Coordinates of C-alpha atoms in Angstrom, one line a residue:
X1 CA 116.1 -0.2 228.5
X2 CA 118.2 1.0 225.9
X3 CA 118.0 -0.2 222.0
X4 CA 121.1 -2.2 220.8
X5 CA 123.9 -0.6 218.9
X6 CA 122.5 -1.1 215.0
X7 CA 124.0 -1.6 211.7
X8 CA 123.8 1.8 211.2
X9 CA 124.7 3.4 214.4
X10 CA 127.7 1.2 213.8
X11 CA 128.7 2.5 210.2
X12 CA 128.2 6.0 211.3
X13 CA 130.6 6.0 214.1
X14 CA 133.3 4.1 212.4
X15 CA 133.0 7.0 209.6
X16 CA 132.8 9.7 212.1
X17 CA 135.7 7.8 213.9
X18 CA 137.9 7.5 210.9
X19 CA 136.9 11.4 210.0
X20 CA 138.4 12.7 213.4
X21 CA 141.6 10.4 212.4
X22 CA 142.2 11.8 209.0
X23 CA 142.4 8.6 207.5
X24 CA 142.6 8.8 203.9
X25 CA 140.5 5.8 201.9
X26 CA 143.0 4.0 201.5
X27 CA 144.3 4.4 204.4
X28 CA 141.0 3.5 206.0
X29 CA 140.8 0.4 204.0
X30 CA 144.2 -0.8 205.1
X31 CA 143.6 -0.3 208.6
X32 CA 140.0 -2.4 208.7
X33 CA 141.4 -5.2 206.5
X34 CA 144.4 -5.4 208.9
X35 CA 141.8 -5.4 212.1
X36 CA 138.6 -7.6 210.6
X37 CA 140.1 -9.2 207.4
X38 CA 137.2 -7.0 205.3
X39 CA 138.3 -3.7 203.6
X40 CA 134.5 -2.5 203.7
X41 CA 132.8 -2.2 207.3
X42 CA 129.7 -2.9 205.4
X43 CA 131.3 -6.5 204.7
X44 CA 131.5 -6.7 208.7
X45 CA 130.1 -8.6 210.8
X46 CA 128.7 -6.8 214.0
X47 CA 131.5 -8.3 215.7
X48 CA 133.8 -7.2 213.8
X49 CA 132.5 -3.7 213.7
X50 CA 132.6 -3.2 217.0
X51 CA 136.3 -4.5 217.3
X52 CA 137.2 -1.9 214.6
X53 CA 135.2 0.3 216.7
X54 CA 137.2 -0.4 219.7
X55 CA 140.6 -0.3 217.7
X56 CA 139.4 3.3 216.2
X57 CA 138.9 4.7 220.2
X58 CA 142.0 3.4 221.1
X59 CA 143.7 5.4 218.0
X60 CA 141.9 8.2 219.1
X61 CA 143.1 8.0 222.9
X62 CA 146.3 8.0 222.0
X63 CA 146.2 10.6 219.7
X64 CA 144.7 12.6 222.5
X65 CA 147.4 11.7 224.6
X66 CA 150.0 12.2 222.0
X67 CA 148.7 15.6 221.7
X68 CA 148.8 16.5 225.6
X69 CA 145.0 16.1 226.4
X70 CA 142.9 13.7 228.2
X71 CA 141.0 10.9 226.0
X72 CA 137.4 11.5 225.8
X73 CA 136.8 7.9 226.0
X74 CA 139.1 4.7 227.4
X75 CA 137.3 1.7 226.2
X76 CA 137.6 -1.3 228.6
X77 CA 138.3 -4.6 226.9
X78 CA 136.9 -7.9 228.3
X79 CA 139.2 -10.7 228.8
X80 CA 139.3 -12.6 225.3
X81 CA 140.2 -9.3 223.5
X82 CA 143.6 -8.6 225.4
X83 CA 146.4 -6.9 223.0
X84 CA 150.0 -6.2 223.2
X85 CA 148.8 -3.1 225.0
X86 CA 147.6 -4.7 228.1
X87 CA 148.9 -5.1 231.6
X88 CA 149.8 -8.8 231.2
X89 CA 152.7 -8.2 228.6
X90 CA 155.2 -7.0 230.8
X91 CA 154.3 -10.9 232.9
X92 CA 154.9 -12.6 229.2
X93 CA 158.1 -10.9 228.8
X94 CA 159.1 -12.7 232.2
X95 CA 157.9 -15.7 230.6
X96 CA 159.7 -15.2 227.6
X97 CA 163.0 -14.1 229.4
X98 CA 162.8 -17.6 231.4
X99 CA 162.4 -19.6 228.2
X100 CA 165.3 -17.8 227.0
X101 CA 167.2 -18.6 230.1
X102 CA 166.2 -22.3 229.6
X103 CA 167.2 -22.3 225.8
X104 CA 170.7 -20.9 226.4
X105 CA 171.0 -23.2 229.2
X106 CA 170.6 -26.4 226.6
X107 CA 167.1 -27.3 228.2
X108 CA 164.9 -26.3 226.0
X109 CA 165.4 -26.9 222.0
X110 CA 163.3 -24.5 220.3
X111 CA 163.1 -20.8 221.6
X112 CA 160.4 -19.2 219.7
X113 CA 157.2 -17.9 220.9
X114 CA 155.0 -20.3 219.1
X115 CA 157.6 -23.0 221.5
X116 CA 156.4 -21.3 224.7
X117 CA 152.5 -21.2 223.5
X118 CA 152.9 -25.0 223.2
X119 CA 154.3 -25.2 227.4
X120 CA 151.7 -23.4 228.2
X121 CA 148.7 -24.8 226.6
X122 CA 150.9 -28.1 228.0
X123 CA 150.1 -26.6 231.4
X124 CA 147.1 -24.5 231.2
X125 CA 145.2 -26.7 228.7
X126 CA 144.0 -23.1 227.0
X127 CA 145.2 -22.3 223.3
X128 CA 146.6 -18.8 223.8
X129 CA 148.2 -16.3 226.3
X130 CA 145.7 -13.6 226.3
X131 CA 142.9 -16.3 227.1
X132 CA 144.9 -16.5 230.6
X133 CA 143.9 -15.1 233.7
X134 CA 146.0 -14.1 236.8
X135 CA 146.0 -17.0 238.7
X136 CA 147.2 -19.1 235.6
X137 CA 149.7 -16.9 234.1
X138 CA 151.2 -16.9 237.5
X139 CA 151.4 -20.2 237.8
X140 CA 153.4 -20.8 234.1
X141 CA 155.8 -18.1 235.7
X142 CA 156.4 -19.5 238.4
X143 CA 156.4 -23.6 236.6
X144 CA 159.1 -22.0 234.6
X145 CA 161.3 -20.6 238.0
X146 CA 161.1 -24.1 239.3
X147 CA 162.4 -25.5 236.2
X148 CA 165.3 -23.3 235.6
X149 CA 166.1 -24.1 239.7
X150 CA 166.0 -28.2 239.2
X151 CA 168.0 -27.7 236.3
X152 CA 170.7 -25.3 237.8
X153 CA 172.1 -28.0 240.3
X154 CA 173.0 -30.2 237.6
X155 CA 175.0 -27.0 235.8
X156 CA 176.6 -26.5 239.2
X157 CA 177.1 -30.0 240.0
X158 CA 179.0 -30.8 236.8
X159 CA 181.1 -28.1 236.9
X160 CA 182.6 -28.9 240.5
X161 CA 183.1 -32.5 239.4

């Protein structure tokens, strides 16, 4: 069995982490204050550091990448920590483009993001996007679709009237 990832352990990689970035301090400080809300990563919680941790690798992957080579290391991220990065944004974009669609149309008042969060915790009954999984997103999609289709008879219909 193998010991848990310690305080230490922790600190240390974020400083080797940062090193192999050539962060500057302040630069450093920025970046984990803009990740954890903390400017020190000895102010972090072990949650924290190991979301700064994750952040750090994927700075370094694509850095790697950005240089022509192969990332050492592609962290996985479980469910609850989805970013802008993963697969699912190109299926809120759809979402986003049918809101649109229904905004222009006159059908729905307010076209912000923050708007389309409300529909879907409406219809989902869970707070945020990212906490969405396949079957779910899918099915805002596609609640969305029907909507724009009951509403596009009544566009149609008035305007052969």
């Amino acid at each position: 069995m193998t010991k848990p990832a310690t305080r230490q352990s922790h600190l240390a990689a974020i400083h080797m982490a940062q090193k192999n970035l050539h962060l500057s301090k302040e630069d450093a400080s920025a970046l984990k204050f803009s990740v954890t809300g903390k400017y020190s990563a000895a102010d972090m919680t072990a949650l924290q550091r190991r979301q700064y941790l994750a952040h750090l690798s994927n700075l370094q992957a694509r850095d790697a990448v950005a240089q022509g080579a192969k990332p050492a290391y592609v962290p996985k991220r479980p469910p609850e920590q989805r970013s802008v990065d993963d697969d699912q944004d190109a299926r809120w974009n759809k979402a986003r483009a049918l809101w649109a669609a229904l905004a222009t149309a006159g059908h729905v008042h307010t076209d912000t993001d923050a708007a389309l969060m409300a529909y879907v915790a409406r219809q989902t009954k869970i707070d945020h996007w990212r906490f969405l999984n396949s079957y779910q997103i899918t099915s805002v999609i596609e609640a969305l679709k029907r909507w724009i289709r009951r509403v596009e008879p009544q566009k149609n219909g008035a305007q052969n009237a």
